Amino acid sequence: MAKYIVKRLIYMIVVFLVLSLLLYMLYNLIPSDPARAELEPMKTKLKPAEYEQMYLQLRETMGLDDPMLVRYGRWLGFLPERDGTFSGLFQGDFGYSNYRKTEVRNIIAEPMKNTIFINIFSTILA
C-alpha cells in the first residue's frame, strides 16, 4: 500500500511540473512585454535614446532576457533570483499582479477562504 501511495505522489509531482511548464510556456507566447507596458506612460517625457536605455535596463532587471527555462526555474523557486535569494512558487511567493497592483497572495486569500469553507461544509454534509 505504501509503495502505491509513493508512486501516486511521484506521479502527481510529475504531472504538476509538466502541466505548469506547458502553461508557463503558453502564457509566455502571449504577445506582450511587461517592461514596455511599465515604461509606456513615461515614453512621451523621455528622449528615444533614454527610453531605449531604460527599456533595456528594465528588461535586464526583470529577467526577461533570460532563457524561458531559467525564468521558469525562478518562477518555481528552484533557481535563485539575480540577488541570490530564492523566491518562487515553492517559497509561497505567488508574484505580483500588474493589473491590481498588489501581491497575488492578497488577491486569492478571500476566495480561498470561501473555497475551504465550502469544501469543509460539503465534506461534513456528505
mmCIF file of N, CA and C in Angstrom:
data_model
loop_
_atom_site.group_PDB
_atom_site.id
_atom_site.type_symbol
_atom_site.label_atom_id
_atom_site.label_comp_id
_atom_site.label_asym_id
_atom_site.label_seq_id
_atom_site.Cartn_x
_atom_site.Cartn_y
_atom_site.Cartn_z
ATOM 1 N N MET A 1 0.817 -1.196 0.000
ATOM 2 C CA MET A 1 0.000 0.000 0.000
ATOM 3 C C MET A 1 0.866 1.268 0.000
ATOM 4 N N ALA A 2 1.928 1.242 0.820
ATOM 5 C CA ALA A 2 2.812 2.410 0.892
ATOM 6 C C ALA A 2 3.499 2.646 -0.452
ATOM 7 N N LYS A 3 3.856 1.551 -1.126
ATOM 8 C CA LYS A 3 4.503 1.677 -2.429
ATOM 9 C C LYS A 3 3.555 2.339 -3.428
ATOM 10 N N TYR A 4 2.292 1.970 -3.394
ATOM 11 C CA TYR A 4 1.283 2.549 -4.280
ATOM 12 C C TYR A 4 1.118 4.042 -4.007
ATOM 13 N N ILE A 5 1.070 4.423 -2.735
ATOM 14 C CA ILE A 5 0.915 5.834 -2.364
ATOM 15 C C ILE A 5 2.116 6.646 -2.828
ATOM 16 N N VAL A 6 3.319 6.121 -2.650
ATOM 17 C CA VAL A 6 4.528 6.821 -3.085
ATOM 18 C C VAL A 6 4.524 6.992 -4.600
ATOM 19 N N LYS A 7 4.133 5.927 -5.327
ATOM 20 C CA LYS A 7 4.070 6.026 -6.784
ATOM 21 C C LYS A 7 3.063 7.090 -7.222
ATOM 22 N N ARG A 8 1.931 7.157 -6.575
ATOM 23 C CA ARG A 8 0.915 8.146 -6.924
ATOM 24 C C ARG A 8 1.395 9.569 -6.604
ATOM 25 N N LEU A 9 2.086 9.741 -5.496
ATOM 26 C CA LEU A 9 2.617 11.065 -5.147
ATOM 27 C C LEU A 9 3.658 11.516 -6.167
ATOM 28 N N ILE A 10 4.527 10.607 -6.572
ATOM 29 C CA ILE A 10 5.540 10.938 -7.583
ATOM 30 C C ILE A 10 4.854 11.280 -8.907
ATOM 31 N N TYR A 11 3.825 10.524 -9.243
ATOM 32 C CA TYR A 11 3.063 10.792 -10.462
ATOM 33 C C TYR A 11 2.421 12.178 -10.400
ATOM 34 N N MET A 12 1.863 12.552 -9.252
ATOM 35 C CA MET A 12 1.243 13.874 -9.103
ATOM 36 C C MET A 12 2.271 14.985 -9.274
ATOM 37 N N ILE A 13 3.454 14.793 -8.722
ATOM 38 C CA ILE A 13 4.511 15.804 -8.844
ATOM 39 C C ILE A 13 4.932 15.964 -10.304
ATOM 40 N N VAL A 14 5.102 14.847 -10.998
ATOM 41 C CA VAL A 14 5.500 14.908 -12.409
ATOM 42 C C VAL A 14 4.421 15.597 -13.245
ATOM 43 N N VAL A 15 3.171 15.242 -13.018
ATOM 44 C CA VAL A 15 2.072 15.859 -13.757
ATOM 45 C C VAL A 15 2.026 17.362 -13.469
ATOM 46 N N PHE A 16 2.209 17.748 -12.198
ATOM 47 C CA PHE A 16 2.227 19.176 -11.854
ATOM 48 C C PHE A 16 3.336 19.903 -12.603
ATOM 49 N N LEU A 17 4.533 19.346 -12.602
ATOM 50 C CA LEU A 17 5.657 20.011 -13.260
ATOM 51 C C LEU A 17 5.447 20.113 -14.766
ATOM 52 N N VAL A 18 4.953 19.052 -15.384
ATOM 53 C CA VAL A 18 4.736 19.083 -16.835
ATOM 54 C C VAL A 18 3.648 20.097 -17.187
ATOM 55 N N LEU A 19 2.524 20.051 -16.475
ATOM 56 C CA LEU A 19 1.441 20.986 -16.768
ATOM 57 C C LEU A 19 1.834 22.433 -16.486
ATOM 58 N N SER A 20 2.546 22.655 -15.384
ATOM 59 C CA SER A 20 2.949 24.031 -15.081
ATOM 60 C C SER A 20 3.934 24.546 -16.124
ATOM 61 N N LEU A 21 4.825 23.700 -16.612
ATOM 62 C CA LEU A 21 5.756 24.119 -17.670
ATOM 63 C C LEU A 21 4.997 24.452 -18.951
ATOM 64 N N LEU A 22 4.051 23.591 -19.327
ATOM 65 C CA LEU A 22 3.269 23.865 -20.537
ATOM 66 C C LEU A 22 2.472 25.161 -20.413
ATOM 67 N N LEU A 23 1.828 25.368 -19.283
ATOM 68 C CA LEU A 23 1.057 26.590 -19.094
ATOM 69 C C LEU A 23 1.959 27.817 -19.043
ATOM 70 N N TYR A 24 3.123 27.697 -18.413
ATOM 71 C CA TYR A 24 4.076 28.803 -18.369
ATOM 72 C C TYR A 24 4.535 29.166 -19.783
ATOM 73 N N MET A 25 4.813 28.153 -20.580
ATOM 74 C CA MET A 25 5.252 28.410 -21.953
ATOM 75 C C MET A 25 4.125 29.027 -22.777
ATOM 76 N N LEU A 26 2.902 28.549 -22.610
ATOM 77 C CA LEU A 26 1.773 29.137 -23.330
ATOM 78 C C LEU A 26 1.553 30.590 -22.922
ATOM 79 N N TYR A 27 1.659 30.860 -21.632
ATOM 80 C CA TYR A 27 1.489 32.237 -21.154
ATOM 81 C C TYR A 27 2.552 33.150 -21.756
ATOM 82 N N ASN A 28 3.751 32.645 -21.917
ATOM 83 C CA ASN A 28 4.827 33.466 -22.483
ATOM 84 C C ASN A 28 4.703 33.654 -23.990
ATOM 85 N N LEU A 29 3.794 32.930 -24.619
ATOM 86 C CA LEU A 29 3.555 33.135 -26.047
ATOM 87 C C LEU A 29 2.626 34.315 -26.306
ATOM 88 N N ILE A 30 1.986 34.825 -25.272
ATOM 89 C CA ILE A 30 1.109 35.980 -25.431
ATOM 90 C C ILE A 30 1.968 37.167 -25.866
ATOM 91 N N PRO A 31 1.586 37.838 -26.939
ATOM 92 C CA PRO A 31 2.421 38.947 -27.430
ATOM 93 C C PRO A 31 2.299 40.193 -26.553
ATOM 94 N N SER A 32 3.077 40.216 -25.502
ATOM 95 C CA SER A 32 3.115 41.387 -24.623
ATOM 96 C C SER A 32 4.526 41.539 -24.082
ATOM 97 N N ASP A 33 4.808 42.689 -23.546
ATOM 98 C CA ASP A 33 6.119 42.959 -22.981
ATOM 99 C C ASP A 33 5.920 43.734 -21.682
ATOM 100 N N PRO A 34 6.104 43.099 -20.523
ATOM 101 C CA PRO A 34 5.877 43.786 -19.256
ATOM 102 C C PRO A 34 6.762 45.019 -19.069
ATOM 103 N N ALA A 35 7.977 44.961 -19.567
ATOM 104 C CA ALA A 35 8.876 46.110 -19.423
ATOM 105 C C ALA A 35 8.354 47.300 -20.227
ATOM 106 N N ARG A 36 7.903 47.046 -21.428
ATOM 107 C CA ARG A 36 7.367 48.130 -22.263
ATOM 108 C C ARG A 36 6.079 48.683 -21.659
ATOM 109 N N ALA A 37 5.243 47.810 -21.131
ATOM 110 C CA ALA A 37 3.990 48.259 -20.523
ATOM 111 C C ALA A 37 4.257 49.136 -19.299
ATOM 112 N N GLU A 38 5.305 48.826 -18.548
ATOM 113 C CA GLU A 38 5.627 49.626 -17.368
ATOM 114 C C GLU A 38 6.200 50.986 -17.742
ATOM 115 N N LEU A 39 6.938 51.054 -18.835
ATOM 116 C CA LEU A 39 7.558 52.317 -19.251
ATOM 117 C C LEU A 39 6.685 53.163 -20.178
ATOM 118 N N GLU A 40 5.609 52.619 -20.670
ATOM 119 C CA GLU A 40 4.777 53.325 -21.646
ATOM 120 C C GLU A 40 4.304 54.702 -21.184
ATOM 121 N N PRO A 41 3.877 54.882 -19.926
ATOM 122 C CA PRO A 41 3.445 56.229 -19.511
ATOM 123 C C PRO A 41 4.555 57.275 -19.572
ATOM 124 N N MET A 42 5.809 56.856 -19.479
ATOM 125 C CA MET A 42 6.923 57.800 -19.482
ATOM 126 C C MET A 42 7.484 58.040 -20.886
ATOM 127 N N LYS A 43 6.933 57.369 -21.884
ATOM 128 C CA LYS A 43 7.501 57.429 -23.233
ATOM 129 C C LYS A 43 7.514 58.843 -23.803
ATOM 130 N N THR A 44 6.474 59.629 -23.559
ATOM 131 C CA THR A 44 6.403 60.978 -24.120
ATOM 132 C C THR A 44 7.346 61.949 -23.413
ATOM 133 N N LYS A 45 7.732 61.641 -22.180
ATOM 134 C CA LYS A 45 8.590 62.538 -21.407
ATOM 135 C C LYS A 45 10.073 62.296 -21.656
ATOM 136 N N LEU A 46 10.415 61.185 -22.282
ATOM 137 C CA LEU A 46 11.812 60.823 -22.482
ATOM 138 C C LEU A 46 12.209 60.943 -23.948
ATOM 139 N N LYS A 47 13.486 61.154 -24.152
ATOM 140 C CA LYS A 47 14.033 61.111 -25.499
ATOM 141 C C LYS A 47 14.093 59.646 -25.935
ATOM 142 N N PRO A 48 14.053 59.382 -27.234
ATOM 143 C CA PRO A 48 14.075 57.981 -27.691
ATOM 144 C C PRO A 48 15.267 57.178 -27.183
ATOM 145 N N ALA A 49 16.438 57.804 -27.130
ATOM 146 C CA ALA A 49 17.625 57.092 -26.646
ATOM 147 C C ALA A 49 17.502 56.762 -25.160
ATOM 148 N N GLU A 50 16.984 57.710 -24.370
ATOM 149 C CA GLU A 50 16.795 57.467 -22.931
ATOM 150 C C GLU A 50 15.753 56.381 -22.712
ATOM 151 N N TYR A 51 14.673 56.441 -23.483
ATOM 152 C CA TYR A 51 13.617 55.443 -23.361
ATOM 153 C C TYR A 51 14.166 54.047 -23.673
ATOM 154 N N GLU A 52 14.937 53.943 -24.741
ATOM 155 C CA GLU A 52 15.503 52.646 -25.131
ATOM 156 C C GLU A 52 16.460 52.121 -24.062
ATOM 157 N N GLN A 53 17.271 53.018 -23.494
ATOM 158 C CA GLN A 53 18.203 52.606 -22.444
ATOM 159 C C GLN A 53 17.444 52.134 -21.201
ATOM 160 N N MET A 54 16.421 52.875 -20.793
ATOM 161 C CA MET A 54 15.626 52.471 -19.630
ATOM 162 C C MET A 54 14.893 51.158 -19.905
ATOM 163 N N TYR A 55 14.411 50.996 -21.132
ATOM 164 C CA TYR A 55 13.715 49.772 -21.509
ATOM 165 C C TYR A 55 14.645 48.561 -21.403
ATOM 166 N N LEU A 56 15.852 48.692 -21.937
ATOM 167 C CA LEU A 56 16.812 47.578 -21.879
ATOM 168 C C LEU A 56 17.223 47.273 -20.439
ATOM 169 N N GLN A 57 17.403 48.315 -19.618
ATOM 170 C CA GLN A 57 17.739 48.103 -18.206
ATOM 171 C C GLN A 57 16.601 47.396 -17.471
ATOM 172 N N LEU A 58 15.378 47.798 -17.753
ATOM 173 C CA LEU A 58 14.225 47.183 -17.090
ATOM 174 C C LEU A 58 14.066 45.724 -17.510
ATOM 175 N N ARG A 59 14.289 45.429 -18.782
ATOM 176 C CA ARG A 59 14.242 44.026 -19.232
ATOM 177 C C ARG A 59 15.294 43.200 -18.515
ATOM 178 N N GLU A 60 16.476 43.781 -18.342
ATOM 179 C CA GLU A 60 17.564 43.086 -17.622
ATOM 180 C C GLU A 60 17.176 42.869 -16.166
ATOM 181 N N THR A 61 16.623 43.906 -15.529
ATOM 182 C CA THR A 61 16.229 43.819 -14.123
ATOM 183 C C THR A 61 15.115 42.791 -13.917
ATOM 184 N N MET A 62 14.146 42.772 -14.829
ATOM 185 C CA MET A 62 13.020 41.842 -14.711
ATOM 186 C C MET A 62 13.381 40.422 -15.128
ATOM 187 N N GLY A 63 14.552 40.243 -15.716
ATOM 188 C CA GLY A 63 14.983 38.917 -16.144
ATOM 189 C C GLY A 63 14.327 38.442 -17.422
ATOM 190 N N LEU A 64 13.819 39.364 -18.226
ATOM 191 C CA LEU A 64 13.126 38.984 -19.454
ATOM 192 C C LEU A 64 14.073 38.567 -20.570
ATOM 193 N N ASP A 65 15.368 38.841 -20.407
ATOM 194 C CA ASP A 65 16.344 38.451 -21.414
ATOM 195 C C ASP A 65 16.864 37.036 -21.193
ATOM 196 N N ASP A 66 16.544 36.439 -20.045
ATOM 197 C CA ASP A 66 16.996 35.084 -19.742
ATOM 198 C C ASP A 66 16.189 34.069 -20.543
ATOM 199 N N PRO A 67 16.756 32.877 -20.754
ATOM 200 C CA PRO A 67 16.000 31.828 -21.447
ATOM 201 C C PRO A 67 14.737 31.451 -20.663
ATOM 202 N N MET A 68 13.761 30.919 -21.369
ATOM 203 C CA MET A 68 12.475 30.613 -20.751
ATOM 204 C C MET A 68 12.605 29.588 -19.624
ATOM 205 N N LEU A 69 13.458 28.592 -19.771
ATOM 206 C CA LEU A 69 13.603 27.586 -18.719
ATOM 207 C C LEU A 69 14.223 28.171 -17.452
ATOM 208 N N VAL A 70 15.102 29.149 -17.594
ATOM 209 C CA VAL A 70 15.678 29.817 -16.423
ATOM 210 C C VAL A 70 14.597 30.626 -15.713
ATOM 211 N N ARG A 71 13.771 31.336 -16.482
ATOM 212 C CA ARG A 71 12.679 32.106 -15.872
ATOM 213 C C ARG A 71 11.674 31.176 -15.202
ATOM 214 N N TYR A 72 11.409 30.025 -15.817
ATOM 215 C CA TYR A 72 10.502 29.042 -15.224
ATOM 216 C C TYR A 72 11.065 28.519 -13.900
ATOM 217 N N GLY A 73 12.367 28.230 -13.883
ATOM 218 C CA GLY A 73 13.014 27.770 -12.646
ATOM 219 C C GLY A 73 12.949 28.815 -11.549
ATOM 220 N N ARG A 74 13.105 30.080 -11.914
ATOM 221 C CA ARG A 74 12.991 31.159 -10.927
ATOM 222 C C ARG A 74 11.551 31.314 -10.455
ATOM 223 N N TRP A 75 10.604 31.157 -11.376
ATOM 224 C CA TRP A 75 9.190 31.273 -11.020
ATOM 225 C C TRP A 75 8.801 30.186 -10.025
ATOM 226 N N LEU A 76 9.313 28.961 -10.248
ATOM 227 C CA LEU A 76 9.030 27.878 -9.313
ATOM 228 C C LEU A 76 9.783 28.050 -7.996
ATOM 229 N N GLY A 77 10.937 28.674 -8.037
ATOM 230 C CA GLY A 77 11.747 28.837 -6.840
ATOM 231 C C GLY A 77 12.892 27.850 -6.771
ATOM 232 N N PHE A 78 13.154 27.143 -7.866
ATOM 233 C CA PHE A 78 14.276 26.203 -7.914
ATOM 234 C C PHE A 78 15.598 26.915 -8.179
ATOM 235 N N LEU A 79 15.559 28.009 -8.909
ATOM 236 C CA LEU A 79 16.762 28.768 -9.237
ATOM 237 C C LEU A 79 16.741 30.098 -8.490
ATOM 238 N N PRO A 80 17.913 30.589 -8.080
ATOM 239 C CA PRO A 80 17.939 31.855 -7.340
ATOM 240 C C PRO A 80 17.669 33.051 -8.242
ATOM 241 N N GLU A 81 17.141 34.090 -7.632
ATOM 242 C CA GLU A 81 16.948 35.363 -8.333
ATOM 243 C C GLU A 81 18.313 35.981 -8.583
ATOM 244 N N ARG A 82 18.335 37.124 -9.221
ATOM 245 C CA ARG A 82 19.607 37.795 -9.529
ATOM 246 C C ARG A 82 20.381 38.195 -8.276
ATOM 247 N N ASP A 83 19.670 38.456 -7.177
ATOM 248 C CA ASP A 83 20.343 38.853 -5.938
ATOM 249 C C ASP A 83 20.741 37.646 -5.079
ATOM 250 N N GLY A 84 20.510 36.420 -5.563
ATOM 251 C CA GLY A 84 20.928 35.222 -4.858
ATOM 252 C C GLY A 84 19.867 34.622 -3.945
ATOM 253 N N THR A 85 18.743 35.287 -3.783
ATOM 254 C CA THR A 85 17.686 34.759 -2.922
ATOM 255 C C THR A 85 16.755 33.861 -3.735
ATOM 256 N N PHE A 86 16.090 32.985 -3.023
ATOM 257 C CA PHE A 86 15.102 32.112 -3.643
ATOM 258 C C PHE A 86 13.727 32.659 -3.312
ATOM 259 N N SER A 87 12.974 33.008 -4.330
ATOM 260 C CA SER A 87 11.613 33.476 -4.092
ATOM 261 C C SER A 87 10.775 33.042 -5.273
ATOM 262 N N GLY A 88 10.006 32.008 -5.060
ATOM 263 C CA GLY A 88 9.180 31.477 -6.125
ATOM 264 C C GLY A 88 7.941 30.816 -5.567
ATOM 265 N N LEU A 89 7.316 30.053 -6.394
ATOM 266 C CA LEU A 89 6.072 29.393 -6.038
ATOM 267 C C LEU A 89 6.241 28.491 -4.820
ATOM 268 N N PHE A 90 7.332 27.732 -4.760
ATOM 269 C CA PHE A 90 7.540 26.813 -3.646
ATOM 270 C C PHE A 90 7.951 27.514 -2.357
ATOM 271 N N GLN A 91 8.300 28.784 -2.419
ATOM 272 C CA GLN A 91 8.570 29.562 -1.217
ATOM 273 C C GLN A 91 7.339 30.344 -0.773
ATOM 274 N N GLY A 92 6.233 30.181 -1.456
ATOM 275 C CA GLY A 92 4.992 30.872 -1.097
ATOM 276 C C GLY A 92 4.839 32.236 -1.744
ATOM 277 N N ASP A 93 5.714 32.578 -2.678
ATOM 278 C CA ASP A 93 5.625 33.862 -3.376
ATOM 279 C C ASP A 93 4.921 33.626 -4.706
ATOM 280 N N PHE A 94 3.655 34.024 -4.786
ATOM 281 C CA PHE A 94 2.873 33.808 -5.991
ATOM 282 C C PHE A 94 3.045 34.930 -7.004
ATOM 283 N N GLY A 95 3.799 35.945 -6.679
ATOM 284 C CA GLY A 95 4.071 37.016 -7.624
ATOM 285 C C GLY A 95 3.290 38.280 -7.333
ATOM 286 N N TYR A 96 3.344 39.175 -8.300
ATOM 287 C CA TYR A 96 2.746 40.494 -8.179
ATOM 288 C C TYR A 96 1.787 40.695 -9.344
ATOM 289 N N SER A 97 0.586 41.163 -9.061
ATOM 290 C CA SER A 97 -0.402 41.420 -10.101
ATOM 291 C C SER A 97 -0.222 42.837 -10.640
ATOM 292 N N ASN A 98 0.150 42.932 -11.902
ATOM 293 C CA ASN A 98 0.289 44.248 -12.524
ATOM 294 C C ASN A 98 -1.065 44.897 -12.732
ATOM 295 N N TYR A 99 -2.102 44.090 -12.863
ATOM 296 C CA TYR A 99 -3.451 44.619 -13.087
ATOM 297 C C TYR A 99 -4.011 45.243 -11.811
ATOM 298 N N ARG A 100 -3.897 44.534 -10.696
ATOM 299 C CA ARG A 100 -4.453 45.032 -9.430
ATOM 300 C C ARG A 100 -3.428 45.745 -8.559
ATOM 301 N N LYS A 101 -2.177 45.735 -8.966
ATOM 302 C CA LYS A 101 -1.087 46.433 -8.267
ATOM 303 C C LYS A 101 -0.948 45.980 -6.807
ATOM 304 N N THR A 102 -0.996 44.683 -6.603
ATOM 305 C CA THR A 102 -0.815 44.117 -5.268
ATOM 306 C C THR A 102 -0.288 42.689 -5.405
ATOM 307 N N GLU A 103 0.097 42.108 -4.290
ATOM 308 C CA GLU A 103 0.579 40.734 -4.284
ATOM 309 C C GLU A 103 -0.570 39.781 -4.619
ATOM 310 N N VAL A 104 -0.263 38.741 -5.367
ATOM 311 C CA VAL A 104 -1.287 37.755 -5.733
ATOM 312 C C VAL A 104 -1.805 37.048 -4.486
ATOM 313 N N ARG A 105 -0.958 36.860 -3.511
ATOM 314 C CA ARG A 105 -1.352 36.223 -2.248
ATOM 315 C C ARG A 105 -2.535 36.965 -1.625
ATOM 316 N N ASN A 106 -2.526 38.281 -1.689
ATOM 317 C CA ASN A 106 -3.627 39.075 -1.130
ATOM 318 C C ASN A 106 -4.904 38.937 -1.958
ATOM 319 N N ILE A 107 -4.760 38.736 -3.246
ATOM 320 C CA ILE A 107 -5.919 38.633 -4.129
ATOM 321 C C ILE A 107 -6.650 37.314 -3.927
ATOM 322 N N ILE A 108 -5.901 36.218 -3.770
ATOM 323 C CA ILE A 108 -6.555 34.906 -3.677
ATOM 324 C C ILE A 108 -6.958 34.530 -2.258
ATOM 325 N N ALA A 109 -6.609 35.342 -1.270
ATOM 326 C CA ALA A 109 -6.905 34.984 0.121
ATOM 327 C C ALA A 109 -8.407 34.882 0.377
ATOM 328 N N GLU A 110 -9.181 35.866 -0.041
ATOM 329 C CA GLU A 110 -10.628 35.852 0.230
ATOM 330 C C GLU A 110 -11.357 34.728 -0.511
ATOM 331 N N PRO A 111 -11.147 34.554 -1.812
ATOM 332 C CA PRO A 111 -11.804 33.421 -2.475
ATOM 333 C C PRO A 111 -11.367 32.065 -1.905
ATOM 334 N N MET A 112 -10.118 31.976 -1.445
ATOM 335 C CA MET A 112 -9.630 30.719 -0.880
ATOM 336 C C MET A 112 -10.358 30.384 0.416
ATOM 337 N N LYS A 113 -10.660 31.407 1.228
ATOM 338 C CA LYS A 113 -11.423 31.173 2.460
ATOM 339 C C LYS A 113 -12.785 30.586 2.130
ATOM 340 N N ASN A 114 -13.447 31.146 1.125
ATOM 341 C CA ASN A 114 -14.752 30.636 0.712
ATOM 342 C C ASN A 114 -14.658 29.202 0.184
ATOM 343 N N THR A 115 -13.633 28.925 -0.600
ATOM 344 C CA THR A 115 -13.450 27.593 -1.150
ATOM 345 C C THR A 115 -13.228 26.567 -0.043
ATOM 346 N N ILE A 116 -12.389 26.914 0.916
ATOM 347 C CA ILE A 116 -12.124 25.995 2.037
ATOM 348 C C ILE A 116 -13.391 25.772 2.846
ATOM 349 N N PHE A 117 -14.156 26.830 3.096
ATOM 350 C CA PHE A 117 -15.402 26.698 3.855
ATOM 351 C C PHE A 117 -16.383 25.781 3.132
ATOM 352 N N ILE A 118 -16.544 25.978 1.829
ATOM 353 C CA ILE A 118 -17.476 25.147 1.056
ATOM 354 C C ILE A 118 -17.026 23.688 1.053
ATOM 355 N N ASN A 119 -15.733 23.446 0.911
ATOM 356 C CA ASN A 119 -15.226 22.071 0.920
ATOM 357 C C ASN A 119 -15.432 21.395 2.266
ATOM 358 N N ILE A 120 -15.140 22.098 3.338
ATOM 359 C CA ILE A 120 -15.337 21.515 4.665
ATOM 360 C C ILE A 120 -16.820 21.271 4.925
ATOM 361 N N PHE A 121 -17.668 22.228 4.571
ATOM 362 C CA PHE A 121 -19.098 22.080 4.784
ATOM 363 C C PHE A 121 -19.653 20.898 3.985
ATOM 364 N N SER A 122 -19.244 20.777 2.707
ATOM 365 C CA SER A 122 -19.768 19.678 1.892
ATOM 366 C C SER A 122 -19.236 18.321 2.370
ATOM 367 N N THR A 123 -18.007 18.287 2.879
ATOM 368 C CA THR A 123 -17.463 17.038 3.411
ATOM 369 C C THR A 123 -18.220 16.609 4.661
ATOM 370 N N ILE A 124 -18.504 17.555 5.545
ATOM 371 C CA ILE A 124 -19.277 17.243 6.751
ATOM 372 C C ILE A 124 -20.693 16.828 6.379
ATOM 373 N N LEU A 125 -21.286 17.502 5.419
ATOM 374 C CA LEU A 125 -22.642 17.182 4.994
ATOM 375 C C LEU A 125 -22.719 15.786 4.352
ATOM 376 N N ALA A 126 -21.686 15.435 3.610
ATOM 377 C CA ALA A 126 -21.667 14.121 2.954
ATOM 378 C C ALA A 126 -21.509 13.032 3.991
#
